[in-house]
CSV table of C-alpha atoms and ligand atoms in Angstrom, one decimal:
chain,number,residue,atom,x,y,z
A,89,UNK,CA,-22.3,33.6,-21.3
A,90,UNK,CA,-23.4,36.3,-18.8
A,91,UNK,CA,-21.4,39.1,-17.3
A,92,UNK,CA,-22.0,38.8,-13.9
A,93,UNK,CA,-23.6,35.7,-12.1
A,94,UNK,CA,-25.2,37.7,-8.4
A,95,UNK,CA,-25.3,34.9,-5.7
A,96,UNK,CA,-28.6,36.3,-2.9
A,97,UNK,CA,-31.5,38.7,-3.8
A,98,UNK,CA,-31.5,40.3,-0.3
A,99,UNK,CA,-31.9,44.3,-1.0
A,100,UNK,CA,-28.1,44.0,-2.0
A,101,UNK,CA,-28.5,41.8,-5.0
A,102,UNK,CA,-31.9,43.5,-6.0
A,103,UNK,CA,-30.5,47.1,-6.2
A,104,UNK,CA,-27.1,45.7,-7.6
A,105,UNK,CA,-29.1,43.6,-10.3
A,106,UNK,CA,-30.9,46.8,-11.5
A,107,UNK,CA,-27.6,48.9,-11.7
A,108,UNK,CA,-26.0,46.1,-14.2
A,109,UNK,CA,-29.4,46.0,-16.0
A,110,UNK,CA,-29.0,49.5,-16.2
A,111,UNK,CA,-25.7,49.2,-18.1
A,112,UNK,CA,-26.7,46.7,-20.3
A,113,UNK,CA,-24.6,43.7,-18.6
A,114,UNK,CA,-26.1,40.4,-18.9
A,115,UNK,CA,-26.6,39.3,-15.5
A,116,UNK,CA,-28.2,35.9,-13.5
A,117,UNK,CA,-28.6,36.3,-9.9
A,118,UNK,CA,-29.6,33.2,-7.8
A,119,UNK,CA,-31.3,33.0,-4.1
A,120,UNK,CA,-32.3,30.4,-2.1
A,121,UNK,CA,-34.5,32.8,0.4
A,122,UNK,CA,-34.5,30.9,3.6
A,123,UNK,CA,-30.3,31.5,3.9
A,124,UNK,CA,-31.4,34.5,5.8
A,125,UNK,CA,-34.3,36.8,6.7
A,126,UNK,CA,-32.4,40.2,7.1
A,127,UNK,CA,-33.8,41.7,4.1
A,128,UNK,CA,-37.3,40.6,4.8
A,129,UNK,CA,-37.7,40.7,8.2
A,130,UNK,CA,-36.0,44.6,8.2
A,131,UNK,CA,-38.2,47.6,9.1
A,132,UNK,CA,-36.3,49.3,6.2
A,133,UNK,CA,-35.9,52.8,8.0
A,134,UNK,CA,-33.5,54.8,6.8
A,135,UNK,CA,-33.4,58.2,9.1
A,136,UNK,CA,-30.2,60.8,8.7
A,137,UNK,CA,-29.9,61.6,12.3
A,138,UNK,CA,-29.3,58.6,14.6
A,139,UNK,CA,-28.3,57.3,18.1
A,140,UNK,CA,-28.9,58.3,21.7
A,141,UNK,CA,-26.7,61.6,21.1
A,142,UNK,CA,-28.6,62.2,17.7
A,143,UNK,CA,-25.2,62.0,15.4
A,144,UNK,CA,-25.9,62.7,11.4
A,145,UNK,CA,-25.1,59.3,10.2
A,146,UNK,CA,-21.8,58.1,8.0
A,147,UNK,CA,-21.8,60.1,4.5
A,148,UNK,CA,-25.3,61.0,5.2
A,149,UNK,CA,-25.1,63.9,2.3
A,150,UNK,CA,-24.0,61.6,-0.3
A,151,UNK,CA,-26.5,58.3,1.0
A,152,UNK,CA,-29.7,60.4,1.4
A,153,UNK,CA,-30.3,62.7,-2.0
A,154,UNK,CA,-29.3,59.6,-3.7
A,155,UNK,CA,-31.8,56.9,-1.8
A,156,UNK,CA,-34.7,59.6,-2.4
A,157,UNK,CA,-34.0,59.8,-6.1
A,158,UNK,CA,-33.2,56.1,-6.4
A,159,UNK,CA,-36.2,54.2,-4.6
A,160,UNK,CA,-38.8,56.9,-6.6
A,161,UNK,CA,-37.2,55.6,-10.1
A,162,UNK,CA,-36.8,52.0,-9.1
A,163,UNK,CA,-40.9,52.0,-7.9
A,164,UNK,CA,-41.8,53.4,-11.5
A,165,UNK,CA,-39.8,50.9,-13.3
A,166,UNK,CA,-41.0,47.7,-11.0
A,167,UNK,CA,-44.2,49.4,-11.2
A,168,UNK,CA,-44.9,49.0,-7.5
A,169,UNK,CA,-45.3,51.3,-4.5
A,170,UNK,CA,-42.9,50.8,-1.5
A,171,UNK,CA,-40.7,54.0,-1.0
A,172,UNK,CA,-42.4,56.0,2.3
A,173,UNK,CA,-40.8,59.2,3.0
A,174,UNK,CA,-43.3,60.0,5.8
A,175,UNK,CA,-40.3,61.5,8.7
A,176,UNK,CA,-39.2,60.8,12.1
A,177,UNK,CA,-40.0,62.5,15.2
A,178,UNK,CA,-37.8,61.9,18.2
A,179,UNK,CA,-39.1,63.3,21.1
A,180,UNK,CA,-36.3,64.6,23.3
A,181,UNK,CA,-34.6,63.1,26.4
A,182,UNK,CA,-34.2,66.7,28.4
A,183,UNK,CA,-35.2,70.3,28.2
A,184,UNK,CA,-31.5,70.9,27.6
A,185,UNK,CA,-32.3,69.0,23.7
A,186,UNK,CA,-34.4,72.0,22.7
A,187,UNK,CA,-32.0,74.4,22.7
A,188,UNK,CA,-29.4,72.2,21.7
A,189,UNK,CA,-31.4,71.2,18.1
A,190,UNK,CA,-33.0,75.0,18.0
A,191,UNK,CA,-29.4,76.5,17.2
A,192,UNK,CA,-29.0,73.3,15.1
A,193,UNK,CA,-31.8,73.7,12.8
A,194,UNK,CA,-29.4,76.7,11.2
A,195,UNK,CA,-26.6,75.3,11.2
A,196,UNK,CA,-25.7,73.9,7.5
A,197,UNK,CA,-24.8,70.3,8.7
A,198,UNK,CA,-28.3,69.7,9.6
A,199,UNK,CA,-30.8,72.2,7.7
A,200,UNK,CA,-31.2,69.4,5.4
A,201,UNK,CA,-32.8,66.8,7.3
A,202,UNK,CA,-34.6,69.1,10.5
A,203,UNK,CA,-38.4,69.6,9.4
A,204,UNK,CA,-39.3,71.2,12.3
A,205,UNK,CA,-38.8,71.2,16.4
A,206,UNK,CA,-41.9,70.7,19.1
A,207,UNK,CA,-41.4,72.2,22.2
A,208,UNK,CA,-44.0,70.1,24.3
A,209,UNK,CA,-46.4,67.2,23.1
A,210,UNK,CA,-47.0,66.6,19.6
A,211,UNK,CA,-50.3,63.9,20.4
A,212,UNK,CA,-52.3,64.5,23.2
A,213,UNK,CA,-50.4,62.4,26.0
A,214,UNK,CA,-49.8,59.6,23.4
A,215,UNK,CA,-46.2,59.4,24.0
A,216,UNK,CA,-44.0,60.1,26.5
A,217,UNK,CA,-42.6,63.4,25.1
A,218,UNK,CA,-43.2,66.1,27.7
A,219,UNK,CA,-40.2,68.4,26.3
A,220,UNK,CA,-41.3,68.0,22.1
A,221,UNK,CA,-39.1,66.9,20.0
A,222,UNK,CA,-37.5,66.6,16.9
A,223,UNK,CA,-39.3,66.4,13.2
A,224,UNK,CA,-36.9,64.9,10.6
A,225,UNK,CA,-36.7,65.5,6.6
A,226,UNK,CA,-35.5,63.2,4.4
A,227,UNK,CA,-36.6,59.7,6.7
A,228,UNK,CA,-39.0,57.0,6.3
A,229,UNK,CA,-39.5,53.8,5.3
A,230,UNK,CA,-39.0,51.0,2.0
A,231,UNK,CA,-41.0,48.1,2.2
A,232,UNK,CA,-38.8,45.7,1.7
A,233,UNK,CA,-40.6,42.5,1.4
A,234,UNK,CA,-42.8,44.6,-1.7
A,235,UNK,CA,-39.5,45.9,-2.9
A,236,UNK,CA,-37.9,42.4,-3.5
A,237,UNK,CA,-41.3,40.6,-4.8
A,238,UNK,CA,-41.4,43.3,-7.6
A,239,UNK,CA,-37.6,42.8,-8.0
A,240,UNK,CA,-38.1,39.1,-8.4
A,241,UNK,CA,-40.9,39.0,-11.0
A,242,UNK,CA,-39.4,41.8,-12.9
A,243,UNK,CA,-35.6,39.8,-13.1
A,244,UNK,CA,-38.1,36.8,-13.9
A,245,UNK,CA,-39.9,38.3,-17.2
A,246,UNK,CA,-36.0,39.1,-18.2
A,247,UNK,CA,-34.9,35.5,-17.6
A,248,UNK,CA,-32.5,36.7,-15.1
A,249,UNK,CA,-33.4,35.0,-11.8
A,250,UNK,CA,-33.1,31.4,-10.6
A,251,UNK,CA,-34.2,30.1,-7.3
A,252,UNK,CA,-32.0,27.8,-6.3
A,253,UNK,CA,-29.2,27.1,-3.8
A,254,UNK,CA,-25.4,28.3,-4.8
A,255,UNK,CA,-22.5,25.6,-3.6
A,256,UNK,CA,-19.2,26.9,-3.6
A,257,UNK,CA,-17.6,23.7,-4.1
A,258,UNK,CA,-19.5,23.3,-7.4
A,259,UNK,CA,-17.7,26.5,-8.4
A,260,UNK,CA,-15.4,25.9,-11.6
A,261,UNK,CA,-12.9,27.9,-12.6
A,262,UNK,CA,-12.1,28.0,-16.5
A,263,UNK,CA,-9.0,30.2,-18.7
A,264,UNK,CA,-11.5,33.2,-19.6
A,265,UNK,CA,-14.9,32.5,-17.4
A,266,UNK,CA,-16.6,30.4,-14.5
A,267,UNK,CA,-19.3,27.7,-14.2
A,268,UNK,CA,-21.5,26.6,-11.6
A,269,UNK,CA,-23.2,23.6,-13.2
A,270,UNK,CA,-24.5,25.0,-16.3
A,271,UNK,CA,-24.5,28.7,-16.2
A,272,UNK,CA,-21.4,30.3,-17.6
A,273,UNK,CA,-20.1,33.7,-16.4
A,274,UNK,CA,-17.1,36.3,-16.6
A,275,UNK,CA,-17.7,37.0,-13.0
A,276,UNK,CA,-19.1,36.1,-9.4
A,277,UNK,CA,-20.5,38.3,-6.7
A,278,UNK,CA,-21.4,37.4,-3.9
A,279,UNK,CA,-24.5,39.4,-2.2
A,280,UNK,CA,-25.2,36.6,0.2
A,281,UNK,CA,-25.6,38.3,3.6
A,282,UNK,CA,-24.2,36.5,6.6
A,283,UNK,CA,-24.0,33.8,4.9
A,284,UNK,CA,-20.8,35.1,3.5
A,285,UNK,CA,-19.4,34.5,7.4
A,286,UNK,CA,-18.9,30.8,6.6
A,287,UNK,CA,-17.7,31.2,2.8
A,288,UNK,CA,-14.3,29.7,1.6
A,289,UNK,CA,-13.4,32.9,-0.3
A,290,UNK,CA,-14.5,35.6,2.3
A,291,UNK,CA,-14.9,34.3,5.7
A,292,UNK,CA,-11.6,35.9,6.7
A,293,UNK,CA,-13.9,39.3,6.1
A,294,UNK,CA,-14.2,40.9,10.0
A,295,UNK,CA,-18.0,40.3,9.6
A,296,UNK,CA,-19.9,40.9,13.2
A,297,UNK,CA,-23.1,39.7,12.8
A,298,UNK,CA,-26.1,40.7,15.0
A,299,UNK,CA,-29.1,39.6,15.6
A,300,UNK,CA,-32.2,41.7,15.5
A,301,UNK,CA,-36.1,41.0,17.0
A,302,UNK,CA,-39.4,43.0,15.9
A,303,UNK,CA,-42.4,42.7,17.2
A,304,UNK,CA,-46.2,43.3,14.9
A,305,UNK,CA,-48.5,45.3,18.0
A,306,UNK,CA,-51.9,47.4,17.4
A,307,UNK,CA,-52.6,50.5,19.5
A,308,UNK,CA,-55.1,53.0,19.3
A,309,UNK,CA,-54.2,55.8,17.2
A,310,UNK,CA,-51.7,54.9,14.0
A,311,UNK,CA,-48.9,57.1,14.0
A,312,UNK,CA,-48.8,59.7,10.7
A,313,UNK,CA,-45.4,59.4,11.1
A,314,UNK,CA,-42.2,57.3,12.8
A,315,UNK,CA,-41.8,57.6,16.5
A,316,UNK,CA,-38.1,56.6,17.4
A,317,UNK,CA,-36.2,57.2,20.7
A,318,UNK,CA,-34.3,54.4,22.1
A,319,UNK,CA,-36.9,51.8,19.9
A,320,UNK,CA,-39.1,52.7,17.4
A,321,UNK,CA,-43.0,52.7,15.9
A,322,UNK,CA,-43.0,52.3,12.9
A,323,UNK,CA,-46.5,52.4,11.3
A,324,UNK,CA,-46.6,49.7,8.3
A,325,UNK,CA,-48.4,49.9,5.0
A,326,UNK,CA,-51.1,47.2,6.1
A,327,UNK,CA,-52.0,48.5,9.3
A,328,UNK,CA,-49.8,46.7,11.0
A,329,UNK,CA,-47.3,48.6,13.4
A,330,UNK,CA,-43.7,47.4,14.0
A,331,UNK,CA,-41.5,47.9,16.8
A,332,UNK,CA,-38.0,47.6,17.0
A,333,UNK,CA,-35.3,46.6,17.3
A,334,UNK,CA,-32.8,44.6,19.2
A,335,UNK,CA,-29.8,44.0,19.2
A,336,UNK,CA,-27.8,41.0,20.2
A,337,UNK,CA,-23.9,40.0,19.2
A,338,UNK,CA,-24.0,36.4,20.9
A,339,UNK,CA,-27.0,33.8,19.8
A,340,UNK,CA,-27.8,30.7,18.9
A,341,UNK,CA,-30.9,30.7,16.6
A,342,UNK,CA,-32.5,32.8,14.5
A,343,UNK,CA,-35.9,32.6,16.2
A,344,UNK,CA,-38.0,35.8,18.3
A,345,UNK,CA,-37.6,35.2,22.0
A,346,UNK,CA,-39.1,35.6,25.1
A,347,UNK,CA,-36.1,37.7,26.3
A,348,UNK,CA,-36.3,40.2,22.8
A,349,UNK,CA,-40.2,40.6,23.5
A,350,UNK,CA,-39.4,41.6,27.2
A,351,UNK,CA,-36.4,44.3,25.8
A,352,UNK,CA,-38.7,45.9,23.7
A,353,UNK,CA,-41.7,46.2,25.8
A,354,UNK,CA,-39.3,48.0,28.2
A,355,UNK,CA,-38.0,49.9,25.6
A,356,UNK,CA,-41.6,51.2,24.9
A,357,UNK,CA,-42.7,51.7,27.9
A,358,UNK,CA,-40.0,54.7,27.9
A,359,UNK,CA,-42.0,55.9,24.7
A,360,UNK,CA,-45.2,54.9,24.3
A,361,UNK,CA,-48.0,56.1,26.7
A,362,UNK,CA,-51.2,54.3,26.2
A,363,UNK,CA,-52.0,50.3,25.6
A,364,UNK,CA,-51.1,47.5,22.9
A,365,UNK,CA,-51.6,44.4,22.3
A,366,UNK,CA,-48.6,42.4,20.9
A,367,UNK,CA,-49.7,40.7,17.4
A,368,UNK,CA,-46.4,38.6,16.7
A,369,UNK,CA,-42.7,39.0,16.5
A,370,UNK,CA,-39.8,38.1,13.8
A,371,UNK,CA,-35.7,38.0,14.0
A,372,UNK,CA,-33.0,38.0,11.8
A,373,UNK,CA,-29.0,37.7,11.9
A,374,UNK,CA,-27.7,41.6,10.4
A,375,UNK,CA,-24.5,41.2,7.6
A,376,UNK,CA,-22.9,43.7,10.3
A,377,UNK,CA,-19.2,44.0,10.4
A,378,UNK,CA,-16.7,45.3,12.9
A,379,UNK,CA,-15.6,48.5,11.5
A,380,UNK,CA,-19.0,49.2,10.1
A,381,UNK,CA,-18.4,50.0,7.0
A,382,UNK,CA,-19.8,47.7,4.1
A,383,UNK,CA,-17.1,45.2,2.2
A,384,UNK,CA,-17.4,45.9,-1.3
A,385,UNK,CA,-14.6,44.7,-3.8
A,386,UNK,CA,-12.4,42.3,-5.6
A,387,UNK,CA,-11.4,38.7,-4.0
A,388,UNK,CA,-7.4,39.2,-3.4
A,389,UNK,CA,-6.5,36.1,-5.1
A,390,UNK,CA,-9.2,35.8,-7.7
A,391,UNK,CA,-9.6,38.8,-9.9
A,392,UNK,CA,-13.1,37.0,-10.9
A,393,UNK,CA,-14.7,36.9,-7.4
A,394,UNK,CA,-16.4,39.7,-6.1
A,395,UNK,CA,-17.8,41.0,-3.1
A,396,UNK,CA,-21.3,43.2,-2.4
A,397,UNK,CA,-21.7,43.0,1.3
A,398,UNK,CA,-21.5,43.8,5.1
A,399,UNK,CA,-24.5,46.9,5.1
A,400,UNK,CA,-25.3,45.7,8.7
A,401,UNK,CA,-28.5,48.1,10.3
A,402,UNK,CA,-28.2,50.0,7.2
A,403,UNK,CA,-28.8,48.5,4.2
A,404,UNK,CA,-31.7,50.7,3.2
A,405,UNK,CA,-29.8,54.3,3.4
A,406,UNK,CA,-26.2,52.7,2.3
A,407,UNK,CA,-27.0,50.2,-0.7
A,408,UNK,CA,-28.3,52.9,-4.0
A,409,UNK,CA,-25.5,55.1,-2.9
A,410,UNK,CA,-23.1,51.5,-2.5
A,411,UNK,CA,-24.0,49.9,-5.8
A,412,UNK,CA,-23.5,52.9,-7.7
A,413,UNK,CA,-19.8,53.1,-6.5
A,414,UNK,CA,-19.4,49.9,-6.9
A,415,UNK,CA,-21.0,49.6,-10.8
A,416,UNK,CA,-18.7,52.2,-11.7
A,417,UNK,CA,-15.5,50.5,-10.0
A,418,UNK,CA,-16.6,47.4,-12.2
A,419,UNK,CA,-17.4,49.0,-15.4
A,420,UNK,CA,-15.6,52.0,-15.8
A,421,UNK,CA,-12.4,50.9,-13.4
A,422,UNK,CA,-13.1,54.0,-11.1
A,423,UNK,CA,-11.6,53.3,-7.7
A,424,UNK,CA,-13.8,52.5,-4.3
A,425,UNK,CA,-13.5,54.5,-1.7
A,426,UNK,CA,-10.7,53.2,0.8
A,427,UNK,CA,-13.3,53.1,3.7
A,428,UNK,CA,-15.6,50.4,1.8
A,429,UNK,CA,-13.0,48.6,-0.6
A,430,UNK,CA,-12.3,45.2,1.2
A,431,UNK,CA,-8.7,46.1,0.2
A,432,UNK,CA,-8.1,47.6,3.4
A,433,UNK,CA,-8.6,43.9,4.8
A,434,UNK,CA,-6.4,42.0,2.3
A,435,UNK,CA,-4.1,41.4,5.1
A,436,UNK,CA,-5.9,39.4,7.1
A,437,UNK,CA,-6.5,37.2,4.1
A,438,UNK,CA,-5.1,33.5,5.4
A,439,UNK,CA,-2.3,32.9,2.4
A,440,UNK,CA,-2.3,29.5,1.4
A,441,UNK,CA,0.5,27.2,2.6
A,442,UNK,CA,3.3,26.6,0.0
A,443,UNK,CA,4.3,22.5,-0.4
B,1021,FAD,C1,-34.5,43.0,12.9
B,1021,FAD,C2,-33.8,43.8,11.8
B,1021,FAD,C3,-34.2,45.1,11.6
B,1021,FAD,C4,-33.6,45.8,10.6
B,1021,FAD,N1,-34.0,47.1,10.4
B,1021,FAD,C5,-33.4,47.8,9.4
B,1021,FAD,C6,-33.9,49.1,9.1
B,1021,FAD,O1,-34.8,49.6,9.7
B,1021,FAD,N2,-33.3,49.8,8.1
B,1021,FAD,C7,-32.2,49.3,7.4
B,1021,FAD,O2,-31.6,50.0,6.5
B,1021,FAD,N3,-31.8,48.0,7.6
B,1021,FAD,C8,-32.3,47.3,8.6
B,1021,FAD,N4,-31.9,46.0,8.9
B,1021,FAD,C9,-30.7,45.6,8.1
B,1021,FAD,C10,-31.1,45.1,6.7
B,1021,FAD,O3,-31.9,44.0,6.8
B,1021,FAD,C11,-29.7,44.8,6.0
B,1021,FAD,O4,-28.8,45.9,6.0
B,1021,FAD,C12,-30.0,44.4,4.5
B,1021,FAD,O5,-31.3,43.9,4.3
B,1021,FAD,C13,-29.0,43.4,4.1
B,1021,FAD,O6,-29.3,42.9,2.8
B,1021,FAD,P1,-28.4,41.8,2.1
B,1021,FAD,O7,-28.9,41.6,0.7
B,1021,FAD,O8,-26.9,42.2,2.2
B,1021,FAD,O9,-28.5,40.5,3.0
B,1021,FAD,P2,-29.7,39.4,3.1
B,1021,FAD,O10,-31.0,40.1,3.3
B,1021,FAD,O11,-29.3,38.5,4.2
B,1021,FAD,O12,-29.8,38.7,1.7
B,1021,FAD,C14,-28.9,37.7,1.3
B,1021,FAD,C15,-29.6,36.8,0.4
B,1021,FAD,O13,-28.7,35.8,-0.1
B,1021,FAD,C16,-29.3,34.5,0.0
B,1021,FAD,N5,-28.3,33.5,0.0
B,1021,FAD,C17,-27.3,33.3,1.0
B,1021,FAD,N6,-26.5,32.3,0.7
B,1021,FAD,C18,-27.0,31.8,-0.5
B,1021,FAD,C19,-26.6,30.6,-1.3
B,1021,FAD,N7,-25.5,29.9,-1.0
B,1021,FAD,N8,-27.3,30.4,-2.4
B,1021,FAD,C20,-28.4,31.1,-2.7
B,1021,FAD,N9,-28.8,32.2,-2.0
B,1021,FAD,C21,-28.1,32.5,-0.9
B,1021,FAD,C22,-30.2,34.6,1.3
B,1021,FAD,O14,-31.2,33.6,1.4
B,1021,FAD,C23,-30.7,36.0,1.1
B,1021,FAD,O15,-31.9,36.0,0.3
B,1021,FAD,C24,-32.5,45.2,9.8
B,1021,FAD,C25,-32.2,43.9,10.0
B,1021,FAD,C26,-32.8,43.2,11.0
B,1021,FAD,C27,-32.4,41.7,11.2
């Protein structure tokens, strides 16, 4: 009988499977991969300081010592390479910026993650950055395409991973474990992205999903590090250069379009000062949710059923720090934070209808 069965191998029920390995729990997880293409179609940036008014994001102090020490140790163990610390630079809008971030960068709240300012053009004329900009510490990028691939084969070797699709009707509940045809477990948790949206025991869960487009382009000179103001250039392991991304709360397909190719050039024409040619493009549906916060806890009527989910933009940054909690909350019966517990939705939780 296993401990936990994990339903999706996204980058949630990767980094969850390890943390149960890690504590000796005998785990299964199952994927079908074409539910969804967040994980794999994600840039995978994770970047302390964020938005047009360059806010330090949600619990950055706790998310970003433990995602540099996490991704290092999982890379040894998988034995592959896709952790890239190489920073951020994001140019400023105004003059007014630099003296704004120079009596940041020593100001506690920020020492951290400020590498250095630039105070007029970091590449000759490359970008549109006439006032300098901002260096960040502590960002980068996690291939996560490499990331789950090593995941997969390692989970594999163990005997852990099945690819296959999960039915919730074929769910069956027994007096001391679950079944789901003929894998037996104590419990269920569901790391299944959007997908979660249209599930009997957690649609009620204020998910708010978005869509986001990419597009592959080459340019002249590759980028050392990540450009990001408004979209960003992200320069991938292969050569390849991605930018991103866009985002879109009413669609009707998961496909690139026309429309998302035409956002983005406009986006980097505000950036970007010298030619590309556009290579291809991908899009996938976010788990985002309305409070943004992720939804991490126990089913209110099933004390089996379990929850691992709603990481929206963030998954990269939010899920070592996430599973962590949450392996603890499991095994050791330490509470979750009230801001990520799905508790603080139980009331919206449709009670069924007594005959
Ligand atoms: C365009 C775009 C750009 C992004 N850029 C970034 C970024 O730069 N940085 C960042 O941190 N985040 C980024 N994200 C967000 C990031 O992708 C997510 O936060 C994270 O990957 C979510 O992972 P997940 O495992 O929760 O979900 P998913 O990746 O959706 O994984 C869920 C898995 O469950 C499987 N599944 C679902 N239902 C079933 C079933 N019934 N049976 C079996 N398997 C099932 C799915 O096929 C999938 O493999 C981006 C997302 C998009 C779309």
């Amino acid at each position: 009988m296993y401990d936990y069965l994990i339903i999706g191998h996204g980058l949630a029920g990767a980094i969850l499977s390890q943390r149960l390995l890690e504590r000796e729990q005998k785990i299964m997880v199952l994927d079908q991969p074409d539910q969804n293409h967040s994980s794999t179609v994600a840039a995978g940036i994770f970047n302390p300081i964020t938005g047009r008014k360059m806010f330090k994001t949600w619990k950055a102090d706790e998310l970003f010592p433990e995602l540099n020490s996490f991704y290092p140790k999982l890379e040894s163990k998988l034995e592959s390479n896709f952790f890239h610390p190489i920073g951020v630079y994001r140019p400023y809008f105004a003059i007014d910026d630099q003296n704004d971030w120079e009596a940041k960068k020593s100001d506690e709240k920020f020492y951290a993650y400020i590498d250095k300012t630039a105070t007029s053009h970091i590449e000759a004329h490359q970008l549109h950055d006439p006032h300098g900009g901002l260096f960040l510490n502590q960002a980068g990028y996690v291939n996560i395409l490499k990331l789950l691939n090593a995941n997969k084969k390692y989970l594999i070797d163990k005997g852990c991973y099945q690819e296959t699709m999960f039915y919730e009707q074929d769910l069956k509940s027994h007096s001391d474990h679950l079944s789901f045809g003929d894998l037996k477990f104590k419990k269920i948790i569901f790391c299944n992205g959007i997908m979660a949206h249209q599930s009997e025991w957690f649609h009620w869960l204020p998910f708010h999903p978005v869509k986001g487009e990419i597009m592959d382009i080459e340019m002249g000179k590759r980028p050392k590090t990540i450009y990001n103001r408004g979209v960003f250039i992200l320069p991938f392991e292969n050569q390849s250069i991605r930018v991103g991304s866009t985002y879109k709360h009413h669609f009707d397909d998961m496909q690139p379009t026309e429309a998302g190719q035409n956002e983005l050039k406009e986006k980097l024409s505000g950036l970007l000062n010298e030619t590309y040619q556009i290579k291809g493009s991908r899009a996938g549906i976010r788990p985002a949710t309305k409070d943004r916060r992720p939804f991490i806890g126990k089913h209110p009527d099933n004390e089996h059923i379990y929850v691992f989910n709603g990481f929206g933009s963030k998954g990269v940054s939010l899920i070592p720090e996430c599973s962590k909690l949450f392996t603890t909350y499991l095994l050791d019966g330490e509470a979750l934070d009230t801001e990520i517990d799905i508790s603080r939705y139980y009331s919206h939780y449709p009670t069924k209808p007594k005959n």
